[in-house]
Each structure stands twice: as C-alpha cells, then as structure tokens.
Coordinates of C-alpha atoms and ligand atoms in Angstrom, one line a residue:
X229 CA 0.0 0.0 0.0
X230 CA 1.1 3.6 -0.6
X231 CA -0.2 6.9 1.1
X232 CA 0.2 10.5 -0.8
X233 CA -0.2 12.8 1.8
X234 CA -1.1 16.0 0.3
X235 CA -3.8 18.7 0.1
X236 CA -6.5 16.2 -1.2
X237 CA -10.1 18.2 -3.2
X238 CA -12.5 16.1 -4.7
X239 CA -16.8 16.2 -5.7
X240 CA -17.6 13.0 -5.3
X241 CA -21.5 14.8 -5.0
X242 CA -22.8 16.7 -7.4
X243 CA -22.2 20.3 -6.5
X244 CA -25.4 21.6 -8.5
X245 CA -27.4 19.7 -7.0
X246 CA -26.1 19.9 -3.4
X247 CA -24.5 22.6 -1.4
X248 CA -20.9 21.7 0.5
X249 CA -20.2 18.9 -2.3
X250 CA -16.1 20.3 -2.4
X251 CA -14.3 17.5 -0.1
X252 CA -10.8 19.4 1.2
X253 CA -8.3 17.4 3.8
X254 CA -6.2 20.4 4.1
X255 CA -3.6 17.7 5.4
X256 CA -5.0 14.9 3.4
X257 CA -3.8 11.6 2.6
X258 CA -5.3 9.0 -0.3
X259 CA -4.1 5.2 0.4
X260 CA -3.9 3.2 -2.7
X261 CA -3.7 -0.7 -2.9
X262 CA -3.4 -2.4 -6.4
X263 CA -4.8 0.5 -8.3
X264 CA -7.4 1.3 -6.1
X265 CA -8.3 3.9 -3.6
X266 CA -8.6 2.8 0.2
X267 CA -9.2 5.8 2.0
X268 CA -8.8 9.5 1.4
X269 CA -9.1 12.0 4.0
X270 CA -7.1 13.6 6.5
X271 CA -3.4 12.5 7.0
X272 CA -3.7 11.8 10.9
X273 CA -6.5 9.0 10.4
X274 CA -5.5 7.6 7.1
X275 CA -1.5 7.3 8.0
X276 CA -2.7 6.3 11.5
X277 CA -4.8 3.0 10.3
X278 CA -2.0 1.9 7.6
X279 CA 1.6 2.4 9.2
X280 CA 3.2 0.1 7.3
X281 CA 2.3 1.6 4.1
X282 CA 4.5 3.7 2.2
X283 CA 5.2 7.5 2.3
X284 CA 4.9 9.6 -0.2
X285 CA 5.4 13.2 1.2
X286 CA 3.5 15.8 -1.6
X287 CA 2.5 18.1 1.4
X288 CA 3.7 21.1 -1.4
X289 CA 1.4 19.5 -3.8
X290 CA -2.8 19.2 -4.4
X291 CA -4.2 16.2 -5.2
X292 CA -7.3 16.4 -7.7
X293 CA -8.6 13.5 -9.5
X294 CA -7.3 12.8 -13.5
X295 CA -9.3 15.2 -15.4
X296 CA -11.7 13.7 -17.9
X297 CA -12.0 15.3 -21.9
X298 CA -15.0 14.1 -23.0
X299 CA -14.5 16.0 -26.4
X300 CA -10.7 16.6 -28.3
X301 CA -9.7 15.9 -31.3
X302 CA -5.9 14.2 -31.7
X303 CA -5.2 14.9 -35.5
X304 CA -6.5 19.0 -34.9
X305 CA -3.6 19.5 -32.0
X306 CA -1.3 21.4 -35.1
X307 CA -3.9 24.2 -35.7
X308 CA -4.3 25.2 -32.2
X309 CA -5.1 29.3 -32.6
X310 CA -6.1 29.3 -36.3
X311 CA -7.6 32.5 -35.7
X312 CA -10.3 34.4 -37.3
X313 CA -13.0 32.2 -38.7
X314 CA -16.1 30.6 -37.8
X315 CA -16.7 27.0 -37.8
X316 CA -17.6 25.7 -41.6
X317 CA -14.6 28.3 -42.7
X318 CA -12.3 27.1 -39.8
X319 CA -12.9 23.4 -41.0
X320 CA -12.8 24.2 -45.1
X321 CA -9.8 26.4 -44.8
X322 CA -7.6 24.9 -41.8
X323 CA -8.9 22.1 -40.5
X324 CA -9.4 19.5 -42.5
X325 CA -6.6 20.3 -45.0
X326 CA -4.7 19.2 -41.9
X327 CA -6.5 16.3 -41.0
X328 CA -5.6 15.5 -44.5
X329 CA -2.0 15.1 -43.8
X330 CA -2.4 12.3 -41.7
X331 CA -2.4 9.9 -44.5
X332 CA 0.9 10.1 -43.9
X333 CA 1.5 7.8 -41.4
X334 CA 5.0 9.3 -40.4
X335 CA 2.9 12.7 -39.9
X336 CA 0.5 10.7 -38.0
X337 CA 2.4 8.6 -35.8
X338 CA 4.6 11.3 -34.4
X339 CA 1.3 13.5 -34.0
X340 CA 0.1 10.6 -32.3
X341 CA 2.7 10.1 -29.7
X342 CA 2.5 14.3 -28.9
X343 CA -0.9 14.6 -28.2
X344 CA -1.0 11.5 -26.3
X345 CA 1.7 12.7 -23.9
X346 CA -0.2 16.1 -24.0
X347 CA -3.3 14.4 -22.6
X348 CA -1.3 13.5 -19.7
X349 CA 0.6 16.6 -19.5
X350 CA -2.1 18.4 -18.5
X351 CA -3.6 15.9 -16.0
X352 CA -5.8 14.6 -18.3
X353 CA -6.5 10.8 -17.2
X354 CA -9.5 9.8 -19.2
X355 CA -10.5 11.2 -22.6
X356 CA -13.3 10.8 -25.1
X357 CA -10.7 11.5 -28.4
X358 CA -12.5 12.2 -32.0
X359 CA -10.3 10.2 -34.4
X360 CA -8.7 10.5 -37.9
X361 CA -10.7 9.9 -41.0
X362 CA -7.6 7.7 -42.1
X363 CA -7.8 3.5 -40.8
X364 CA -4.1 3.5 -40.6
X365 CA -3.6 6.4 -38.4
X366 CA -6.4 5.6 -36.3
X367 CA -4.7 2.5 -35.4
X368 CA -1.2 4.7 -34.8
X369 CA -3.3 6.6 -32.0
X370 CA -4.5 3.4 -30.4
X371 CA -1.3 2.1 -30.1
X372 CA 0.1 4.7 -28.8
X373 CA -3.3 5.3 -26.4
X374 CA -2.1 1.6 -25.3
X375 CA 2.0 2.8 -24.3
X376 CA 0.3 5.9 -22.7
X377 CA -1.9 4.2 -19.9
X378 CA -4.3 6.4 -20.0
X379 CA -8.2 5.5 -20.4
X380 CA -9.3 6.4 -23.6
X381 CA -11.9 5.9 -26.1
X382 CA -11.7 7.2 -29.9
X383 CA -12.5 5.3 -33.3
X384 CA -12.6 6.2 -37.1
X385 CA -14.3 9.5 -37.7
X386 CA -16.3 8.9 -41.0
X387 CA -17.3 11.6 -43.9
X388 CA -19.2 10.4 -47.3
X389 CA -19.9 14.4 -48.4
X390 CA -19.1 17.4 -48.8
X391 CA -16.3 19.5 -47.2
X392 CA -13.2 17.6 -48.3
X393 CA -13.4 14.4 -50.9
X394 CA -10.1 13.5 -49.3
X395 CA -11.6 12.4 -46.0
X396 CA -14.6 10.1 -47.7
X397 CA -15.4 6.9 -47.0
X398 CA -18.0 4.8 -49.1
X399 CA -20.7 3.9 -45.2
X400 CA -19.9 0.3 -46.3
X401 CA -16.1 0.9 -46.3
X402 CA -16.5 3.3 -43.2
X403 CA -18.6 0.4 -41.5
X404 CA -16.0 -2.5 -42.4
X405 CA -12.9 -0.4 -41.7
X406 CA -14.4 0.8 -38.2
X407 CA -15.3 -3.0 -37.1
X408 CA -11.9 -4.1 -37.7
X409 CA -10.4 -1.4 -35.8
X410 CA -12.8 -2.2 -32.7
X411 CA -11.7 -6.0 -32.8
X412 CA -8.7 -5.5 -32.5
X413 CA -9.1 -1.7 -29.7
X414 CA -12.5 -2.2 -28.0
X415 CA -12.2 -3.6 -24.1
X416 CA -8.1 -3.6 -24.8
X417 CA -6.8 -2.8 -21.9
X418 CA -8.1 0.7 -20.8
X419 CA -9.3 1.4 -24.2
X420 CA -12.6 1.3 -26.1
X421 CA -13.8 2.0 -29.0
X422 CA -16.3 5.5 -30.1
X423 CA -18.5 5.4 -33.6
X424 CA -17.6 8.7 -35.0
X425 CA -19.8 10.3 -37.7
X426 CA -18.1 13.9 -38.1
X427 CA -21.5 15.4 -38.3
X428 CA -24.5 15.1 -40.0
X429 CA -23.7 17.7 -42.4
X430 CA -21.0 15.3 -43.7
X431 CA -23.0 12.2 -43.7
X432 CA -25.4 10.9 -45.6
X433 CA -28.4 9.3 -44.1
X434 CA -26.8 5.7 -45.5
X435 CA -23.5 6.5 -43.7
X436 CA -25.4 7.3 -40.2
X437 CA -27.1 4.4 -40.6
X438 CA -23.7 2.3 -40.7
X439 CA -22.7 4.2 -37.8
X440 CA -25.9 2.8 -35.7
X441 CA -25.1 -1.1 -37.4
X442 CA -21.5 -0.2 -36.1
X443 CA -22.6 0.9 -32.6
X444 CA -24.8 -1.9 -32.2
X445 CA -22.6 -4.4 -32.9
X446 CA -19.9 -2.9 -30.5
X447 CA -21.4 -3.6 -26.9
X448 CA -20.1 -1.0 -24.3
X449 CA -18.6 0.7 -27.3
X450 CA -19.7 4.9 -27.0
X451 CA -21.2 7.0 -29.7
X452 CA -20.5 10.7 -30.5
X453 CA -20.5 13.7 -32.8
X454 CA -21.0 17.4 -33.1
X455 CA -24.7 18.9 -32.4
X456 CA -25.9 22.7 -32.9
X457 CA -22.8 24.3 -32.7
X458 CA -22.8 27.0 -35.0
X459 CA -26.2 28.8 -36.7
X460 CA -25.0 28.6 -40.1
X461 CA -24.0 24.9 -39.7
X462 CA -27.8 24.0 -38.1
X463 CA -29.2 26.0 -41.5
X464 CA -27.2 24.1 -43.2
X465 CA -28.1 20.5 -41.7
X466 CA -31.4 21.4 -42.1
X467 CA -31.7 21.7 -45.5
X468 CA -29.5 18.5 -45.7
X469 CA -32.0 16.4 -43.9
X470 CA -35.4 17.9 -45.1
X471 CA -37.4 15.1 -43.0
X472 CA -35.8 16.0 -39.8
X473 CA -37.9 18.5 -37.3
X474 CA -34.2 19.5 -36.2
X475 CA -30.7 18.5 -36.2
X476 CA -30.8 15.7 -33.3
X477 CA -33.1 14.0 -35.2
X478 CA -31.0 13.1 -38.3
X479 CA -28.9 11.3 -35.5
X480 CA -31.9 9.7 -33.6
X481 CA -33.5 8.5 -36.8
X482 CA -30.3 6.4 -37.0
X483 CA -30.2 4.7 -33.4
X484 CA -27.6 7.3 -32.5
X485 CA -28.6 8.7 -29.4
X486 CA -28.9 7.1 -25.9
X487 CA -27.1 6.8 -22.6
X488 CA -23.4 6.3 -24.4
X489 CA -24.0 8.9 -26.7
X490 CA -21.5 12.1 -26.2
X491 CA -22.7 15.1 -28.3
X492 CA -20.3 18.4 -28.7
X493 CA -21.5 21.7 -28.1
X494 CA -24.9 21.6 -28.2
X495 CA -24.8 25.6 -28.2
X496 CA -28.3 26.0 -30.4
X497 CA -30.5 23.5 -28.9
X498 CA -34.5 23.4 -29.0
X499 CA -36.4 22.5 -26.0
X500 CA -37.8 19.8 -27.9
X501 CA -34.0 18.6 -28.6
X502 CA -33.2 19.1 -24.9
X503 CA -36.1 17.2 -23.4
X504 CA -35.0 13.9 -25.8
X505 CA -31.3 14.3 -25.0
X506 CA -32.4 13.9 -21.1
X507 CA -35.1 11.4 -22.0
X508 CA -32.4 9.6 -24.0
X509 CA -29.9 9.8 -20.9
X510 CA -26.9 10.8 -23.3
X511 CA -24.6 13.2 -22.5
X512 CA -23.5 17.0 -23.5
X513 CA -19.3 18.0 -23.9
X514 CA -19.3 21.4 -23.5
X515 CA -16.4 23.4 -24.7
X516 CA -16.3 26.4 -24.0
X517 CA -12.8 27.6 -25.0
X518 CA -13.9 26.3 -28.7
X519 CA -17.3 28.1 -28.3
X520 CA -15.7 31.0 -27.5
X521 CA -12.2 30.5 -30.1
X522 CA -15.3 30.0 -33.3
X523 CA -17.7 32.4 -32.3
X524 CA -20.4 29.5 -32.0
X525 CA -22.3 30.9 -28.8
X526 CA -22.5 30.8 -25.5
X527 CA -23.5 27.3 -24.0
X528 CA -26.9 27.2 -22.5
X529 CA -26.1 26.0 -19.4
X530 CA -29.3 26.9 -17.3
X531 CA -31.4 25.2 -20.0
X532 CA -29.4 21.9 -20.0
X533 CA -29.7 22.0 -16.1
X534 CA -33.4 22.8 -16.2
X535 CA -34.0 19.6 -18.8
X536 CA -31.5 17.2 -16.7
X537 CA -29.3 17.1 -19.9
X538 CA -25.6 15.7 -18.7
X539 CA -22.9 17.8 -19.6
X540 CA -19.6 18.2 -18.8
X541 CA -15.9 19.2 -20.2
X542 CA -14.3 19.5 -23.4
X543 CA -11.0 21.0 -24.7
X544 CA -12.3 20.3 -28.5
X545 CA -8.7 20.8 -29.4
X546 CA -8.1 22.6 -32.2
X547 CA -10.8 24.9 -32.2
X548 CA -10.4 24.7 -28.4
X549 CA -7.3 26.2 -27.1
X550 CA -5.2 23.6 -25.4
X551 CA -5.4 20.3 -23.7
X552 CA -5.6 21.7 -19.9
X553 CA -9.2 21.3 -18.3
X554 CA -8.3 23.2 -15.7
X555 CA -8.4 26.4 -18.3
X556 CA -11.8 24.8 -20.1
X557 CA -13.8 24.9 -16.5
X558 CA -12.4 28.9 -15.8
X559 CA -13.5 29.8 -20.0
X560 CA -16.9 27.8 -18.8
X561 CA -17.1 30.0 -15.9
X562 CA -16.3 33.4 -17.7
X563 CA -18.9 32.5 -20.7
X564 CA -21.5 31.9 -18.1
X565 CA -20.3 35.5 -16.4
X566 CA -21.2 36.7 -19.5
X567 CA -24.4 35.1 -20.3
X568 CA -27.4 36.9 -19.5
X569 CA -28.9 34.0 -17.9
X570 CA -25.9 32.5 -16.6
X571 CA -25.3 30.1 -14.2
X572 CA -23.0 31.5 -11.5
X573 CA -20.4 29.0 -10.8
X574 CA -18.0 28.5 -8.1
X575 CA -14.7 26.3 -8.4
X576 CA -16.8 22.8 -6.9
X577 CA -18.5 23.3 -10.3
X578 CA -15.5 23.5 -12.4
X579 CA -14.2 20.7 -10.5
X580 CA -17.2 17.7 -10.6
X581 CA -17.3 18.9 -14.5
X582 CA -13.6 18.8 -15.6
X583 CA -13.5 15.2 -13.5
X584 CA -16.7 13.1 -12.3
X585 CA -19.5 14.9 -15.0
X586 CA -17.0 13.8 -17.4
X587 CA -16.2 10.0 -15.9
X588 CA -20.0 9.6 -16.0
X589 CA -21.1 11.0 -19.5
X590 CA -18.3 8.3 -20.6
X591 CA -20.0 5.5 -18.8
X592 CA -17.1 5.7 -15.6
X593 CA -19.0 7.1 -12.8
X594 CA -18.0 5.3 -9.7
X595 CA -14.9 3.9 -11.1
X596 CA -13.0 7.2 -11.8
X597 CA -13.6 11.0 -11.5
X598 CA -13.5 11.4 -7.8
X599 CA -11.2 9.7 -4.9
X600 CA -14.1 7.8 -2.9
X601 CA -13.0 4.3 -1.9
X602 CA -13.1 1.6 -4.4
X603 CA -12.8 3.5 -7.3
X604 CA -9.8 3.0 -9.7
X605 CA -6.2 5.3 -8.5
X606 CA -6.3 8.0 -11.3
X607 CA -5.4 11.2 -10.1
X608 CA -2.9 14.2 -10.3
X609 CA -0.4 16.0 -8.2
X610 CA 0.0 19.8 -9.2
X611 CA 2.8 21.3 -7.9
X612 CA 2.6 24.8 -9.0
X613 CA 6.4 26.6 -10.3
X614 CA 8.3 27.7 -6.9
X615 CA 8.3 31.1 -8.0
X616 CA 5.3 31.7 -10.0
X617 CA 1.7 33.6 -9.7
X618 CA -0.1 31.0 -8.8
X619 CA 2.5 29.9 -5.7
X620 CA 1.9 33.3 -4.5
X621 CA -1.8 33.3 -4.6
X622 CA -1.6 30.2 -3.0
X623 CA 0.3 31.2 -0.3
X624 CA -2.1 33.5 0.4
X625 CA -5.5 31.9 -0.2
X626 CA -7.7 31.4 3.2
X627 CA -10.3 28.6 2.0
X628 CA -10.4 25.6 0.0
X629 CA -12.4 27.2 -2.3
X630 CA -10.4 30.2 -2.8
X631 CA -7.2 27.9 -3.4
X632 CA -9.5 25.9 -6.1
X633 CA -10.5 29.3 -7.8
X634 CA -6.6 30.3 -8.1
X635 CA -5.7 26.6 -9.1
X636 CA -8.8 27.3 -12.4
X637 CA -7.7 30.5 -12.9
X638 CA -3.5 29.6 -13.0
X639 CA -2.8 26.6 -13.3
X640 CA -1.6 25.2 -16.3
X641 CA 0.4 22.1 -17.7
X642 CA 4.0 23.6 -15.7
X643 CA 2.1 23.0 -12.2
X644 CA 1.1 19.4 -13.2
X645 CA 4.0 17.5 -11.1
X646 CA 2.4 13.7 -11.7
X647 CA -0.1 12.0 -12.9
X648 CA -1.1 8.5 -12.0
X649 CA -3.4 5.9 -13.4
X650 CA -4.7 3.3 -11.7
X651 CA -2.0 4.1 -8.5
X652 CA 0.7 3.7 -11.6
X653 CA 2.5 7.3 -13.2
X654 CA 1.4 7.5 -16.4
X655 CA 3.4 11.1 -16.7
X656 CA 6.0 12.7 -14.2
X657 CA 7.5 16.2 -15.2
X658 CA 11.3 16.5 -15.4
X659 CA 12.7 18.8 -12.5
Ligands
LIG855 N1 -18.0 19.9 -36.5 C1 -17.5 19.0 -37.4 N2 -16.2 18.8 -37.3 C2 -15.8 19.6 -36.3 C3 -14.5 19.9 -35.7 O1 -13.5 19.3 -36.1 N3 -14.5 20.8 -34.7 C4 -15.6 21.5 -34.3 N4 -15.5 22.4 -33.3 N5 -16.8 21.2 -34.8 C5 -16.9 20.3 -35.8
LIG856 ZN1 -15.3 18.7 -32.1

C-alpha cells in the first residue's frame, strides 16, 4: 500500500445539485492498494490506520482526481489558434486540410505520440478523443493510447460528403474499416472504442445508418458527434436532412442517441431537442474555450440544467485552445459570467465537471472522476512553479475554495507534477 499525503479536493457529489459537495483534507492523505483507492481523508486517520504503508510526502502538492476530456480531437492538436473564422470556414480552410496530412503515417504517428503525452501533460486521465478519417492512423493513435496508460476511447471519424473528398469513406467501407479497428481496440486494456460520424452535415443518411449497425454491434462501445454548434451549420443540416424536425433528429433517426452517446456543443438547442437528450440519458461536452475560439455561442447551461441534460468538459482541441481542463472549466465559468442567464459558478463546479460529469457521461462514474473508496487510483499532483503567480496566490489563499478558484484560474500544464493511473505514473515532469 502507498499513502500521498497531500492537500487532497475532490466532488464526489454533485455540486449543483447539493451545497458543500467540495471535499478538502487540508492535510490529506489518499491510500492506494493495487490500483485502487482505500481511503482518502485527512493524514492523521488515514496514516494512523495503515503504518506500514509507504510515504509519499506531496505536502507542497494538491491532489485532484485525472481530469476527464470528453471531447478533443488528436489529428486538430497542429492548428491550435487558427484564428479568425467561424466553424464551416475554420474546417474548409484549416482544419481538414490538416486532418488530410495524416495519410501520412510518419505525420501521423509522431502527432500521435504528442498529443497523447499532451493528454497526460495536463492531468488529463480519461479522454473521449475524435479520431482521424484515415484507418491506418487511427490504429497509430491506439497504439500509442495503449504505451500511454491512459483511459481512452476514440474510433474512425467517417465523412461520405461534402467538405473535403479526401476524408470520404463509401458507409460500407466506413462500417467494415471501423469494425476491424474495434476487434482488435474495443475492451483492450483501458481502451474502447467510439463510432464517429463527423456530423450530420458530412454524412449521408446511409452513412449514419452504418454508424448505428456499427454501434450496435460494439457492446459498451460509446457514440458521438457534433450537435448545434454553429447557426450557419444547423441551417445548413437542415436543409440537408429535409425530413428532420431539427438537427438531433437526423442522429436519432439512426439509433444514434442514448445513454453512451457524447454530443459536442450543443450551443443552439431546442427544447424539444433538450427534453430527448435527457429522456435519451446521453450526454453534453461542453467546450467552451472552442465556443468562445469559433464564435459559436454561448452554451446554454441553465437550459441543460433545467431539462436534466448531462454535460460536462471538453477542450475540442483545435478549435479549443489547449489540452488543460483546468483552463476549459475557468472559459466555462467566464462564458456563463457573461451570459445573460448564466449560471454562477464556483470552483466545486469546475471541478465535478472537468472530473466526475466527465467520468459519468463516458459511462465511468463510480470507477473514476473522484477519490471515494473503491474506485480506480487515477489522479494528479500539481505542484505549482516555486516562483510563479499561482504559488503566491496560494500562499495567500484562506479557504479551499479560494485555493481551487486560483488553481482554475492559473494553473496550467508547468504545475502538473504527476499524474497517476490506476495508483501507476502514467506522466512525471522532469525537474
Ligand atoms: N464539427 C464537425 N467537425 C468539427 C470539428 O473538427 N471541430 C468542431 N469544433 N466542430 C466540428
Ligand atoms: Zn469537435
């Protein structure tokens, strides 16, 4: 057994739903046997019942659960800050010309290894990771996914038309080449596989319906795509899919949408939409640094609360503009500042939605995304630069709370120290 004694935060409650759900052990402690947590609290009770466990001393460090990413995309990491466009002209001039590179598997393969390591560099211990239109590089970021030990999901996006020709699929190509993938991913290790239509606007209604064959032949495998993102791009799907009463529809039609279903944005929703997404029981990523980067909106956050829609955090890397959570839940906090029916968060928000909203819209709740007893070890150590603006607000910080705002609002991959999956490092900075 080993013992991190450390300043130890977690919501293992749902802090909009109950008041007080920020657990702090100022001097904590988290025991961990064979990848699991046995106890986190404070130091003098948890050291006290274990003594011949070993010491780790991170008393300079906080100890948050792995984040979760429940939307980023690993062949987009290269255009981070193409500025000055809005989605369809973002993805038709920048965006998928690059994804277009990764036929290269060389290009791929090293991109691969980058953003993996990226993930982890940032704390990120679980991610939800839209794939490449390409089979072959697909199965580069699997394999490295695998050397990572990290948790994560991500498949074969698939495209039959428009945008670029380069990145179609014939569905019954898309549906064969995403099966084989899944044999050989799905339930490997701590990876699984996600059926990826890009969106509907680059689908036709034959290739979403290989995407539902696909997901209903992959059992525990997850679904998701992009929904209401950007006003042009609903118009557009719209007059794509003349049958559909709106766009969540084109994906329902097509067995699409339930409880492992992870939709992106979601940032011009109906009611109507809203009440199937919670009837459905599938989940929202919200990414607001992406929102924010295109000009797609401001996330309706008090709507998806009031229609008990799940939602929870996304970097959406490259629109979004990096891989650190910690800066997604503070450019979720300032969008709702700036809403003008906002939700007024507090850091316990950011928190449950960078880790255990996250672990549970990707079918992990209970087994990661908070430190309670039982669940898997995944967590990480930030250890903020000795000399740096966020050890000084530290230093001066009189509450839990007030340390987790400063952590949000500076912390950034130099004060992630360790991360660990399953009680094992998965990524340690160099001193
Ligand atoms: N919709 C379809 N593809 C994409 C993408 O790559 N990024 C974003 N933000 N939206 C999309
Ligand atoms: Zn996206």
């Amino acid at each position: 057994m080993t013992i991190v004694r450390a300043r130890v935060m977690h919501t293992p409650r749902d802090p909009f739903a109950e008041p007080d759900a920020l657990e702090c052990f100022e001097d904590g402690a988290v025991a961990v046997a064979e990848g699991r947590i046995v106890a986190a609290g404070d130091f003098p009770p948890v050291g006290g019942a274990h003594p011949d466990a070993t010491l780790v001393d991170a008393r300079d460090a906080l100890l948050l659960p792995g984040f979760v990413d429940t939307h980023v995309h690993w062949p987009q990491l290269g255009i981070v800050g193409a500025m000055g466009l809005e989605l369809l002209d973002w993805l038709r001039a920048r965006t998928l010309p690059e994804e277009a590179r990764l036929a290269n598997p060389a290009y791929a393969g090293a991109l691969a290894r980058d953003v993996v390591r990226g993930l982890a560099a940032n704390g990120t211990t679980t991610a939800l990771v839209f794939g490449s239109h390409f089979p072959a590089a697909q199965e580069l970021l699997f394999a490295e996914a695998e050397r990572s030990g990290l948790r994560i999901a991500s498949g074969l996006v698939v495209s039959d038309r428009d945008l670029l020709p380069e990145l179609h699929l014939a569905p019954d190509a898309a549906y064969d080449a995403g099966l084989e993938l899944a044999q050989r991913w799905h339930g490997r290790g701590r990876l699984r596989y996600a059926v990826m239509p890009r969106f509907s606007l680059s689908c036709s209604d034959h290739m979403l319906e290989s995407c539902g064959a696909l997901a209903s032949e992959l059992d525990g495998a997850l679904v998701t795509s992009h929904l209401n993102e950007n006003p042009e791009e609903v118009r557009a799907v719209a007059q794509r899919f003349p049958w559909a009463r709106d766009y969540l529809e084109t994906y329902e039609r097509h067995g699409l949408v339930g409880p492992s279903t992870v939709l992106a944005h979601d940032v011009h929703v109906t009611d109507s939409e809203l009440e199937r997404l919670a009837a459905a029981r599938a989940s929202v990523a919200h990414c607001p640094s992406s929102n924010a980067f295109l000009g797609s909106g401001i996330f309706p956050m008090r709507r998806h609360l009031d229609a008990k829609v799940a939602f929870a955090l996304g970097t959406d890397v490259g629109a979004g503009t990096g891989l650190c959570l910690l800066n997604e839940g503070l450019m979720a906090y300032q969008a709702q500042m700036l809403a003008a029916d906002g939700v007024r968060l507090g850091p316990a928000h950011l928190l449950w939605l960078a880790t255990r909203a996250g672990a549970q819209a990707l079918g992990l709740g209970g087994r990661v995304g908070d430190l309670t007893p039982g669940s898997e070890a995944d967590y990480v150590l930030l250890r903020p630069p000795a000399d740096g603006t966020l050890a000084a607000a530290l230093a001066r910080s009189e509450s839990a709370e007030q340390a987790l705002g400063a952590v949000f609002a500076l912390a950034r991959e130099d004060s992630v120290a360790q991360v660990c999956v399953a009680g094992e490092p998965v990524y340690t900075r160099a001193t």
